[in-house]
CSV table of C-alpha atoms and ligand atoms in Angstrom, one decimal:
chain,number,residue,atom,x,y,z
A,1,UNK,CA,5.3,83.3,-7.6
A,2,UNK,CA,2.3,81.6,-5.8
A,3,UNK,CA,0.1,83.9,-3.6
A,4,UNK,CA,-0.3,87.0,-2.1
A,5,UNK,CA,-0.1,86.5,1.6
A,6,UNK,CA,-3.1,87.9,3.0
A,7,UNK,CA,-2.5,89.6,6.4
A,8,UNK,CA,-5.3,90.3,8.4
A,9,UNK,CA,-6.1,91.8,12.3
A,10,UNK,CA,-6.9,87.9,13.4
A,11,UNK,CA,-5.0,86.3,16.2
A,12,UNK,CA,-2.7,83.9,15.3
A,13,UNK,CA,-4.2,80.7,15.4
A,14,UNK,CA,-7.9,82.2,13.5
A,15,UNK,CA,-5.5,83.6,11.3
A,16,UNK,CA,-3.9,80.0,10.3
A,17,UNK,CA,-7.4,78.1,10.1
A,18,UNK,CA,-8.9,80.7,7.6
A,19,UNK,CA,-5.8,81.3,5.3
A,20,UNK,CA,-6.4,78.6,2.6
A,21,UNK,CA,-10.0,79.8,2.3
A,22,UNK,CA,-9.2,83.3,2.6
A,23,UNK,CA,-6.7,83.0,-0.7
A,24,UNK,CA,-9.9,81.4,-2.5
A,25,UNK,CA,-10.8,78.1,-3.2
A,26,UNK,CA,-13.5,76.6,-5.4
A,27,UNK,CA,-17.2,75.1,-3.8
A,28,UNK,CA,-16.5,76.4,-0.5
A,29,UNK,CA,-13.8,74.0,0.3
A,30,UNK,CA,-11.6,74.7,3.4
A,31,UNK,CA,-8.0,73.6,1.9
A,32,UNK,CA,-6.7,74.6,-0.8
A,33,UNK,CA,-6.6,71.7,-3.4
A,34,UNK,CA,-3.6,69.1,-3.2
A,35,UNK,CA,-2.6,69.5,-6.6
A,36,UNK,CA,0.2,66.5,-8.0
A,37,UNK,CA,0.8,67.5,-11.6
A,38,UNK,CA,4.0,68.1,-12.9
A,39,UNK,CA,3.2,70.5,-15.4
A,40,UNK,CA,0.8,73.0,-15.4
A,41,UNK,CA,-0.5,73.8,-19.4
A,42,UNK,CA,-1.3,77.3,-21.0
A,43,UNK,CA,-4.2,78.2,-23.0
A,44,UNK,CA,-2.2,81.1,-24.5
A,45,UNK,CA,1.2,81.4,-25.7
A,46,UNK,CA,1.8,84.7,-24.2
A,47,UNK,CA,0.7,84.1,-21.1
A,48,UNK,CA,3.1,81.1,-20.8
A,49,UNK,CA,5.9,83.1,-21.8
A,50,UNK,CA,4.6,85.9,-19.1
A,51,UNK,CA,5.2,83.7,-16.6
A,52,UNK,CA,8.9,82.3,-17.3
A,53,UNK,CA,9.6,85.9,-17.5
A,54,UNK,CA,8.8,86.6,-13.8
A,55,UNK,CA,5.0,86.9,-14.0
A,56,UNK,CA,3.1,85.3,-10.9
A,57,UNK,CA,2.2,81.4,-11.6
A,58,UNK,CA,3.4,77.6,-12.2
A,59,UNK,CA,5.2,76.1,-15.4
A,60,UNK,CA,6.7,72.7,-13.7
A,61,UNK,CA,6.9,71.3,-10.0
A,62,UNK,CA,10.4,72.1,-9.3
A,63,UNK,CA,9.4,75.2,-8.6
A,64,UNK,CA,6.7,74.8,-6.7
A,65,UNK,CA,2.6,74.0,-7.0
A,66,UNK,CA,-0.4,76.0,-5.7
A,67,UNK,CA,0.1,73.5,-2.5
A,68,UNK,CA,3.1,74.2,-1.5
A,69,UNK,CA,2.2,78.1,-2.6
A,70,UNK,CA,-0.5,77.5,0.2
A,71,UNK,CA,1.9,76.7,2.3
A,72,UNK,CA,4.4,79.4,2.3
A,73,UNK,CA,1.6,81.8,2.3
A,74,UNK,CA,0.8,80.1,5.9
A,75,UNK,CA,4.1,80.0,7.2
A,76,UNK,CA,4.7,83.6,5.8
A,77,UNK,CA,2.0,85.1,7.2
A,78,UNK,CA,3.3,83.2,11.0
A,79,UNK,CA,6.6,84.9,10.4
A,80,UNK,CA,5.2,88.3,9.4
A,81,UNK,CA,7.1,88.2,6.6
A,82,UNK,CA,6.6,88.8,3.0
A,83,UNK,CA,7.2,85.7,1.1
A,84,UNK,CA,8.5,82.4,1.6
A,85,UNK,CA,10.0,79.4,-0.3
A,86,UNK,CA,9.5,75.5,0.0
A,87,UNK,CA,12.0,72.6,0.1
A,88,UNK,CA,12.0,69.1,0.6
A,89,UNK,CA,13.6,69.1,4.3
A,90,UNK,CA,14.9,71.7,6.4
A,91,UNK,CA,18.4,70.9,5.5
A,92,UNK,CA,17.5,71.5,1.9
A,93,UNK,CA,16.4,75.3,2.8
A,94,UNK,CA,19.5,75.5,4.8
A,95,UNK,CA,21.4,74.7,1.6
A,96,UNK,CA,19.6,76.3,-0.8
A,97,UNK,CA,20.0,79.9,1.2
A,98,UNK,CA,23.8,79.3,2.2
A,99,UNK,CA,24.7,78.1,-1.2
A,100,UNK,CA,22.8,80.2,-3.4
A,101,UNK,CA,23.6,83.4,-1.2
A,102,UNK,CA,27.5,82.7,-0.4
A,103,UNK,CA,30.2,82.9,-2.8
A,104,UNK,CA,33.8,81.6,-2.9
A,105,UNK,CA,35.7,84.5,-0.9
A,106,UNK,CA,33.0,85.5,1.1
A,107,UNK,CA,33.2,85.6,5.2
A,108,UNK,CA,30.3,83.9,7.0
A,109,UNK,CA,30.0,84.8,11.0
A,110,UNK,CA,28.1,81.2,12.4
A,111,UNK,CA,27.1,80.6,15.5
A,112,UNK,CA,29.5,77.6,17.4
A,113,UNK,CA,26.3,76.2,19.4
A,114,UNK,CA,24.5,74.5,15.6
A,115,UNK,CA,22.7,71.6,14.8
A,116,UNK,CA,25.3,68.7,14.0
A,117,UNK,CA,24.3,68.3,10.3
A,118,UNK,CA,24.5,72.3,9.5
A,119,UNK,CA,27.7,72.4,11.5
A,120,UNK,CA,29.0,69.6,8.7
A,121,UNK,CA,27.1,71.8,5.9
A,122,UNK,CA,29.2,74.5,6.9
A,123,UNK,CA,32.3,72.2,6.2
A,124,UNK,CA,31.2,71.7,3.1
A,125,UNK,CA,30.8,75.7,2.4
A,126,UNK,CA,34.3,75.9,3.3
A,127,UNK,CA,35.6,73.2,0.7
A,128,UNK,CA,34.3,75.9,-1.3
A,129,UNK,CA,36.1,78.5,-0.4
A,130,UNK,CA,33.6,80.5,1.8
A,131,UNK,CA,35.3,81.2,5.1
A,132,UNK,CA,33.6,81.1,8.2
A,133,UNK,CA,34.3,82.0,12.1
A,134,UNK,CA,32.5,80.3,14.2
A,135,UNK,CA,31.5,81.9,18.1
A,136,UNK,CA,29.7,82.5,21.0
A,137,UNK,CA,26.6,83.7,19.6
A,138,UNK,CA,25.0,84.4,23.3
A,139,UNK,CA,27.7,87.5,23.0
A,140,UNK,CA,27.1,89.8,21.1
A,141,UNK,CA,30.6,91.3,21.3
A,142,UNK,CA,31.8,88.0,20.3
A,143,UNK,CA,29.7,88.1,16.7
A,144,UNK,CA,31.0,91.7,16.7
A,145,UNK,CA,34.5,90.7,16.8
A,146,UNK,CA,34.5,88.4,13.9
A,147,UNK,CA,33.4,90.6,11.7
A,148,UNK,CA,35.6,91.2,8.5
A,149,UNK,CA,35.5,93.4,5.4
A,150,UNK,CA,34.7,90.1,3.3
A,151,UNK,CA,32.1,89.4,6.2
A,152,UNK,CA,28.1,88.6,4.2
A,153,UNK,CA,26.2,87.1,6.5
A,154,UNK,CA,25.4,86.3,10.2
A,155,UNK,CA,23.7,82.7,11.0
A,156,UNK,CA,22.0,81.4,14.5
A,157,UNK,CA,19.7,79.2,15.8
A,158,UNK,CA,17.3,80.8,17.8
A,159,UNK,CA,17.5,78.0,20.5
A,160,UNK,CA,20.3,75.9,19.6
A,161,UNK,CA,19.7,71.9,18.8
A,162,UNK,CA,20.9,70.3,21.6
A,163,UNK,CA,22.6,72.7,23.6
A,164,UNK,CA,19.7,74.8,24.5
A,165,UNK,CA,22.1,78.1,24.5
A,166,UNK,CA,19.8,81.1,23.2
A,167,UNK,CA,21.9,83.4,21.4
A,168,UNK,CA,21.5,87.0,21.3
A,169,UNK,CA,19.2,87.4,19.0
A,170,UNK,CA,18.1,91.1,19.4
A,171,UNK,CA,21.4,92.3,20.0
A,172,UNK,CA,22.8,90.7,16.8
A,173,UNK,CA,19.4,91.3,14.6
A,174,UNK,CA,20.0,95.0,16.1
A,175,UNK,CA,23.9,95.4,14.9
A,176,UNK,CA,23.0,93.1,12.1
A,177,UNK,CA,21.0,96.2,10.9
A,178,UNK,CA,23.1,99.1,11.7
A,179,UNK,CA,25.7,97.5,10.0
A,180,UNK,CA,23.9,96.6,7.1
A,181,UNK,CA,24.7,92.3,7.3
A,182,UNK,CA,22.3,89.6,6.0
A,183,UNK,CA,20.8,88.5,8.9
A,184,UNK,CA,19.9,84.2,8.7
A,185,UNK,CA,18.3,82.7,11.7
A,186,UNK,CA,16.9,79.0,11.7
A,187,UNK,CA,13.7,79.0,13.6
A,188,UNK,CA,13.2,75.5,14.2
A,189,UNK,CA,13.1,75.0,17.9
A,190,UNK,CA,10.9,78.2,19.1
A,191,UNK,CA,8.8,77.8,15.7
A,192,UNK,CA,7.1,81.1,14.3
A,193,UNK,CA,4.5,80.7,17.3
A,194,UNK,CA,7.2,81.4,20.3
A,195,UNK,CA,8.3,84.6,18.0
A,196,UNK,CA,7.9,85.6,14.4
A,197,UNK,CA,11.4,86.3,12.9
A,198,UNK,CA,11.1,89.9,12.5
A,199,UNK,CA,10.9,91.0,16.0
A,200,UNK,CA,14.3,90.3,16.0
A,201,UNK,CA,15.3,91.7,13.0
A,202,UNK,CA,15.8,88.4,11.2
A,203,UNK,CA,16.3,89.0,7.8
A,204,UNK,CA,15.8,85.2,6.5
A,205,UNK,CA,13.9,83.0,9.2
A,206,UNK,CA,14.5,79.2,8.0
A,207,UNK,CA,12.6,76.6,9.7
A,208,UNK,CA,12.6,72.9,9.5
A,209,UNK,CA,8.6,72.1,9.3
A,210,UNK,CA,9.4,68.2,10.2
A,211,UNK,CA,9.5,69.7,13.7
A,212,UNK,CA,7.2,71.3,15.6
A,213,UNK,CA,5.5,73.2,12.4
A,214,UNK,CA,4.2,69.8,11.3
A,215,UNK,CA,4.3,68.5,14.6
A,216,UNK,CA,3.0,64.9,14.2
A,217,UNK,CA,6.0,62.7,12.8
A,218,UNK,CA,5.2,61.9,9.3
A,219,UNK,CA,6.3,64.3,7.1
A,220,UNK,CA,9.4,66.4,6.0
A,221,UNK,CA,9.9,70.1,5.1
A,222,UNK,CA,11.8,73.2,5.2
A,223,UNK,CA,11.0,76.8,4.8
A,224,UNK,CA,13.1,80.0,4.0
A,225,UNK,CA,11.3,83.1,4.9
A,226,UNK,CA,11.9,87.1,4.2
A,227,UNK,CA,10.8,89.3,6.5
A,228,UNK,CA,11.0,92.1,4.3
A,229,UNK,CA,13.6,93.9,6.9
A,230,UNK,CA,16.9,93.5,4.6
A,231,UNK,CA,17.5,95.4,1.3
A,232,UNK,CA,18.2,93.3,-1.2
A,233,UNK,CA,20.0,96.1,-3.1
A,234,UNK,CA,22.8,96.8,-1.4
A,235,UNK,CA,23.9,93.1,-1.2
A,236,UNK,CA,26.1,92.2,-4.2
A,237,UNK,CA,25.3,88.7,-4.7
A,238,UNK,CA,22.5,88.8,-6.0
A,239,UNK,CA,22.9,87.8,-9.5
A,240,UNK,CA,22.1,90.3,-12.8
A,241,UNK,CA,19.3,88.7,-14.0
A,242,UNK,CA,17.5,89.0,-10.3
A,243,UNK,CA,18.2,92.5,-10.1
A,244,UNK,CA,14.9,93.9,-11.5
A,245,UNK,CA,11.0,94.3,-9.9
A,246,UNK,CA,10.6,95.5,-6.7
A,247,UNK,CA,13.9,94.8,-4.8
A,248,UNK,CA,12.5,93.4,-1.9
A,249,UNK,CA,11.9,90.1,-3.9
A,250,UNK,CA,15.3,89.5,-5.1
A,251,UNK,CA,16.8,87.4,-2.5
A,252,UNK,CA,14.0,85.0,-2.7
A,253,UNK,CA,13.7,85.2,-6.3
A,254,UNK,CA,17.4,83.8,-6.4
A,255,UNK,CA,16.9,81.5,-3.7
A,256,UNK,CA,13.5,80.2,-5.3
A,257,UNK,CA,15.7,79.9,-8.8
A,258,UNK,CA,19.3,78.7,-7.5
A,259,UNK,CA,18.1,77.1,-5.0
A,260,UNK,CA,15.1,75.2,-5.8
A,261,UNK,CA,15.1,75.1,-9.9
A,262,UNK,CA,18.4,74.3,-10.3
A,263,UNK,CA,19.0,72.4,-7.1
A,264,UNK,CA,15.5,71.1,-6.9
A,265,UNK,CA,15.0,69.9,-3.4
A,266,UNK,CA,11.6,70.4,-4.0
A,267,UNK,CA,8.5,69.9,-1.6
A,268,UNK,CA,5.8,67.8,-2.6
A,269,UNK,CA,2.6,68.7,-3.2
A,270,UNK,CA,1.1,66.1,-0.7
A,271,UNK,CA,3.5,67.1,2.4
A,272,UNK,CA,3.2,70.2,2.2
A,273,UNK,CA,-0.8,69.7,2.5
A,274,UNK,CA,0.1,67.1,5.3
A,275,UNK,CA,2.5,70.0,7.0
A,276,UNK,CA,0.2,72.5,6.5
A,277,UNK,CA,-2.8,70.4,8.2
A,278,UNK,CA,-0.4,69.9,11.2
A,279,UNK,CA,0.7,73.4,11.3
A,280,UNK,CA,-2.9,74.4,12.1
A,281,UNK,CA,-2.4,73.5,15.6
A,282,UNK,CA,0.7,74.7,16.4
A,283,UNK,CA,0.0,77.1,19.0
A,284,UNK,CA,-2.3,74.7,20.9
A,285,UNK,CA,0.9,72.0,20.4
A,286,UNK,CA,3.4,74.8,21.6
A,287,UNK,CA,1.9,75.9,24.5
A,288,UNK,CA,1.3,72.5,25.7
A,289,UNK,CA,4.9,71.2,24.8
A,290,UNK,CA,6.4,74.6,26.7
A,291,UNK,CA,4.1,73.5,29.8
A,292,UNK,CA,5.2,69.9,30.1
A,293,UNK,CA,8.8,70.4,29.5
A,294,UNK,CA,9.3,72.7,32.2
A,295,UNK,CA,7.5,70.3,34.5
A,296,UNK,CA,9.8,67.8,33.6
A,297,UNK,CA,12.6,69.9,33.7
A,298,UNK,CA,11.6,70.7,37.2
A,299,UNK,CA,11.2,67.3,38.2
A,300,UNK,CA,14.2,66.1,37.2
A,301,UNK,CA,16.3,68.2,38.0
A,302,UNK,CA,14.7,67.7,41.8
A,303,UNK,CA,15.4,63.6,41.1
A,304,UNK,CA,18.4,62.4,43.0
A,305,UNK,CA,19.7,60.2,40.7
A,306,UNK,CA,20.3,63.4,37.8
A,307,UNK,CA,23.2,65.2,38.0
A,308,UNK,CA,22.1,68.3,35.4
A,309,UNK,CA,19.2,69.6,33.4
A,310,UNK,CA,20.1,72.1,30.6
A,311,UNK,CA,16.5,73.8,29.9
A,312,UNK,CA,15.9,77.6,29.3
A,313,UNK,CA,13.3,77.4,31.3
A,314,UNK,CA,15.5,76.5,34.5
A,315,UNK,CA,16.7,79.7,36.5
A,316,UNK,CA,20.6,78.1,36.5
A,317,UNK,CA,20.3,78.3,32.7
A,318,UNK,CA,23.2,81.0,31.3
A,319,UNK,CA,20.2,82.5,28.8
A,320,UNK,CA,16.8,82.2,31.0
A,321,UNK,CA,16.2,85.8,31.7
A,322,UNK,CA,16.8,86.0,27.7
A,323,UNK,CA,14.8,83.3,26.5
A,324,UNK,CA,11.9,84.2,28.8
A,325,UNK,CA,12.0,87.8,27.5
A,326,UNK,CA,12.2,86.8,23.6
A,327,UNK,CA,9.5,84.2,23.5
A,328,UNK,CA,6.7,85.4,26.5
A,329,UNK,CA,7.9,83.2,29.3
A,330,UNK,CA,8.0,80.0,26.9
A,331,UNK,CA,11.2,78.1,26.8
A,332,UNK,CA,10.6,75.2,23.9
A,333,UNK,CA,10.3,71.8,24.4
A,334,UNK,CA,14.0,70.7,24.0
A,335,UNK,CA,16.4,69.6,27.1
A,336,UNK,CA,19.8,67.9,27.8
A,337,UNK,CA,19.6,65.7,30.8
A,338,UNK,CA,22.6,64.3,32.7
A,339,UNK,CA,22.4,61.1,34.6
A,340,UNK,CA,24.1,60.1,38.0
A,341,UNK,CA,27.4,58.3,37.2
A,342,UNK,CA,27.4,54.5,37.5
A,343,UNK,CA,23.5,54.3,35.7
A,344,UNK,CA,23.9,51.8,32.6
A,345,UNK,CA,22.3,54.2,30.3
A,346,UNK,CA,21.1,51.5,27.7
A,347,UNK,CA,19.5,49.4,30.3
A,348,UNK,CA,17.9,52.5,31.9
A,349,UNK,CA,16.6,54.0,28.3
A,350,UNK,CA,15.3,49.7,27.8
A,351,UNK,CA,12.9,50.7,30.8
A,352,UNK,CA,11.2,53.4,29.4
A,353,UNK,CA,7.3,52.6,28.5
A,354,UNK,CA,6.0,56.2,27.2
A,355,UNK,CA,9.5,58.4,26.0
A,356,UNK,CA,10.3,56.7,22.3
A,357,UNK,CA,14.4,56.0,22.2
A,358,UNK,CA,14.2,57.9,18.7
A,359,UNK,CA,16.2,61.1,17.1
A,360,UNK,CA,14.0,63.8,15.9
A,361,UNK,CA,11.9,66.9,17.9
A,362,UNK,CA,8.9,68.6,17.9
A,363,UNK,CA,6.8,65.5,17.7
A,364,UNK,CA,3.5,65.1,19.7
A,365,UNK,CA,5.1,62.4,21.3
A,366,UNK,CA,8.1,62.7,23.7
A,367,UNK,CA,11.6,61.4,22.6
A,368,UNK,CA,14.9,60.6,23.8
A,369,UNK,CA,18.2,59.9,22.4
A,370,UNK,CA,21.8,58.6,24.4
A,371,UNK,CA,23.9,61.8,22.1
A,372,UNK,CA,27.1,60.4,22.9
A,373,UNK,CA,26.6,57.5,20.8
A,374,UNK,CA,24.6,58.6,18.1
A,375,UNK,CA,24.7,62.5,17.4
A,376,UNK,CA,28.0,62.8,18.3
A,377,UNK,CA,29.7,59.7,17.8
A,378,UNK,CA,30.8,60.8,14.7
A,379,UNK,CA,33.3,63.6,16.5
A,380,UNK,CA,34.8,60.7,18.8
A,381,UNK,CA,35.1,60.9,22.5
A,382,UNK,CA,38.2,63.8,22.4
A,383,UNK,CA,36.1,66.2,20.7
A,384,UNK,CA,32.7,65.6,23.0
A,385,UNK,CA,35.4,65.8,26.5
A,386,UNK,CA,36.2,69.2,25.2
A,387,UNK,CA,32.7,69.8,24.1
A,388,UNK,CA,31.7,68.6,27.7
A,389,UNK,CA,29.1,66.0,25.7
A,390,UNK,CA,29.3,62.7,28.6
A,391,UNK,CA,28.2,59.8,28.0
A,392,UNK,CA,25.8,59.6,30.5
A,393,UNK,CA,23.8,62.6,28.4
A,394,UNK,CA,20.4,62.2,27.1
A,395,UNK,CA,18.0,64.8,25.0
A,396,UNK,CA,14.7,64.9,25.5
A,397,UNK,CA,12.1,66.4,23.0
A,398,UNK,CA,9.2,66.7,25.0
A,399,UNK,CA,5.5,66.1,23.4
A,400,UNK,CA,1.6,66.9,24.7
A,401,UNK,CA,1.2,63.5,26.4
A,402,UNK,CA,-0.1,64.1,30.0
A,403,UNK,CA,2.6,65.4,32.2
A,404,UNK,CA,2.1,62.8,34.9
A,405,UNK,CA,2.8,59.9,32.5
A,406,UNK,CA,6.0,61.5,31.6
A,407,UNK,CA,7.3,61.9,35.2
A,408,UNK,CA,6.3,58.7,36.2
A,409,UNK,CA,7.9,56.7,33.6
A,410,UNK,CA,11.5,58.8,33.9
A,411,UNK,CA,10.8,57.7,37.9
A,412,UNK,CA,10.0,54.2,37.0
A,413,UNK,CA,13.0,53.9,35.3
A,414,UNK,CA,15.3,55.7,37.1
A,415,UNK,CA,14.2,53.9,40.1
A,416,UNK,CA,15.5,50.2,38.3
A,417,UNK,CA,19.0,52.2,37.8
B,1,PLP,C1,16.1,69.2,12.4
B,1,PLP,C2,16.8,70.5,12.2
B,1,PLP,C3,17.2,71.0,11.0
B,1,PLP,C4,17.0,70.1,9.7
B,1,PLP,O1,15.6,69.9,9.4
B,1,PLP,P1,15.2,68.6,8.6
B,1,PLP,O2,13.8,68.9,8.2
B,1,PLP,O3,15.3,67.4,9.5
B,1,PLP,O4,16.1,68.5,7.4
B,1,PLP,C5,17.7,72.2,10.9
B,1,PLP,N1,18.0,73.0,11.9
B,1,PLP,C6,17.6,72.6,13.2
B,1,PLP,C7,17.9,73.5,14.3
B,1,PLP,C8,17.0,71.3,13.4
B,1,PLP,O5,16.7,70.9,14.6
């Protein structure tokens, strides 16, 4: 469905600015068209039936329009994979690849260090009978161990959202592929830029584009890549009527079919051309982003009135050695801070002038967000002691503003405090 991703021998960020163009577009334009219909009519009979049956092209929006076909070309051609498929928000990708590629009885190893709202997915996935062991996903001998003769699938986060542990992610991609398991990874807080999925093994990247793919707050979107490195024909749920055409297209076939037909979280066609203007600048964004928050990091971790900064970029973090080696000495743009006991932590987050008290990452501008009360308040205050979540806790998403006005307003208001 869509297009043919056209690789090419340009750098990455040439690459991105000449893709629309490159898949052809009419009077010289350098996007391809935002299209909003619906429904996309026939001149022949035939030809609409071709393309029910499987034949490259559009019938009704669910399933996608040449914008958001644009799109996945881009973020395919980031991951160096070899097709992609759309949805609404990255939790709708996340749903649409457990859900469509799980089945009751199944055994699903998942990293322990997750993003709150996938760790509650996963509850859902068990309701329905799909069991899952959770672990230390920085150990690989840990993932080893849970594996079972039921066991499908392995899923991580590359860095994790907000813990900042960096799980093994060769090692596992590695075993993952000697012992011939489904490979998920969600991409979202080292981006395709950091590291395509493929060099470590991924077989399914998935990455929220609300973050740092579309980088500028104002638009939601999820992708589910394949990197071409998992074969599709060994895995047995992959349902009779997919299992035809090359095989390397069945898993997205069913996810594109399951998961966005019949589930129809669908992207629309004007955010994905929003996303896919932001994602031009992603490299120039990520760089920039990796550079301030390790400035920050730095700082505050130097400030006497912060007990601890979790960053990968930080030489006390358990995974820095890692992280530096995976992604080229760039360590995201995601901390958890700790402040000295006895700050009011409302009235020192009311001081701040540039840092926006809001929850989301990846966004030009710098955030902040008390998790105690709002990520994890749901869990209660048991649950975060024995997660070791304090109250005092803050994550920062750090943006491209100038480094100096970030420092200086986290000194400002720690200095009130
Ligand atoms: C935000 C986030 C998601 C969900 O993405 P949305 O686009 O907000 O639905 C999934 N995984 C991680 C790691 C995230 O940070």
């Amino acid at each position: 469905m869509g297009f043919e991703t056209i690789m090419d021998e340009n750098g990455f960020i040439t690459s991105t600015l000449h893709s629309d163009r490159r898949l052809g577009t009419q009077h010289g334009a350098i996007h391809q068209p935002l299209h909003p219909s619906t429904e996309f009519g026939f001149q022949d009979a035939r030809e609409l039936a071709a393309v029910f049956q499987g034949k490259a092209g559009f019938t009704y929006s669910r399933q996608g329009t040449p914008t958001t076909a644009a799109l996945e070309a881009k973020i395919t051609r980031m991951e160096k994979g070899v097709g992609s498929v759309s949805f609404a928000t990255g939790m709708a990708a996340l749903t649409a690849t457990l859900f469509t590629l799980l089945r009751q009885g199944d055994h699903l190893i998942a990293s322990k260090y997750l993003f709150g709202n996938t760790n509650s997915l996963l509850g859902t996935l068990r309701d329905l009978g799909v069991q899952t062991t959770l672990v230390d996903a920085t150990d690989l001998a840990d993932v080893q161990a849970a594996r079972q003769p039921n066991t499908r699938m392995v899923f991580v986060e590359t860095i994790a959202n907000p813990g900042t542990q960096v799980a093994d992610l060769n090692g596992v991609g590695q075993w993952c592929q000697d012992v011939g398991l489904l490979y998920v990874v969600d991409a979202t807080l080292s981006s395709p830029y950091l590291s395509p999925g493929r060099e470590f093994k991924a077989s399914l990247v998935v990455n929220s584009l609300s973050k740092h793919i579309g980088g500028h707050g104002n638009a939601l979107g999820g992708m589910v890549t394949d990197t071409g490195l998992f074969d599709w024909s060994t895995y047995p749920n992959i349902a009779e009527v997919y299992r035809n055409g090359n095989t390397q297209n069945w898993g997205l076939v069913q996810i594109r079919k399951k998961g966005l037909r019949d589930m129809g979280g669908t992207l629309s066609s004007d955010v994905a051309h929003r996303l896919a203007v932001g994602s031009e600048t992603l490299p120039l964004r990520m760089e920039r982003i990796c550079s301030n928050a390790l400035a920050l990091a730095r700082h505050l971790q130097a400030h006497p009135k912060v007990k601890r900064v979790q960053y990968p970029g930080l030489e006390d973090h358990p995974q820095h050695e890692r992280t530096a080696q995976l992604f080229g000495q760039r360590f995201g743009g995601l901390m958890s801070v700790v402040l000295e006991e006895g700050i009011e932590i409302f009235d020192f987050l009311n001081r701040l002038k540039v840092f926006i008290l809001a929850t989301h990452l990846g966004d030009n501008r710098s955030l902040v967000l008390p998790v105690a009360h709002t990520i994890y308040h749901e869990m209660g205050a048991q649950q975060r002691a024995l997660m070791g979540i304090s109250d005092n806790q803050l994550r920062i998403s750090v943006g491209i503003e100038e480094i100096s006005d970030l420092t200086t307003d986290f000194d400002q208001a720690l200095a009130q405090s």
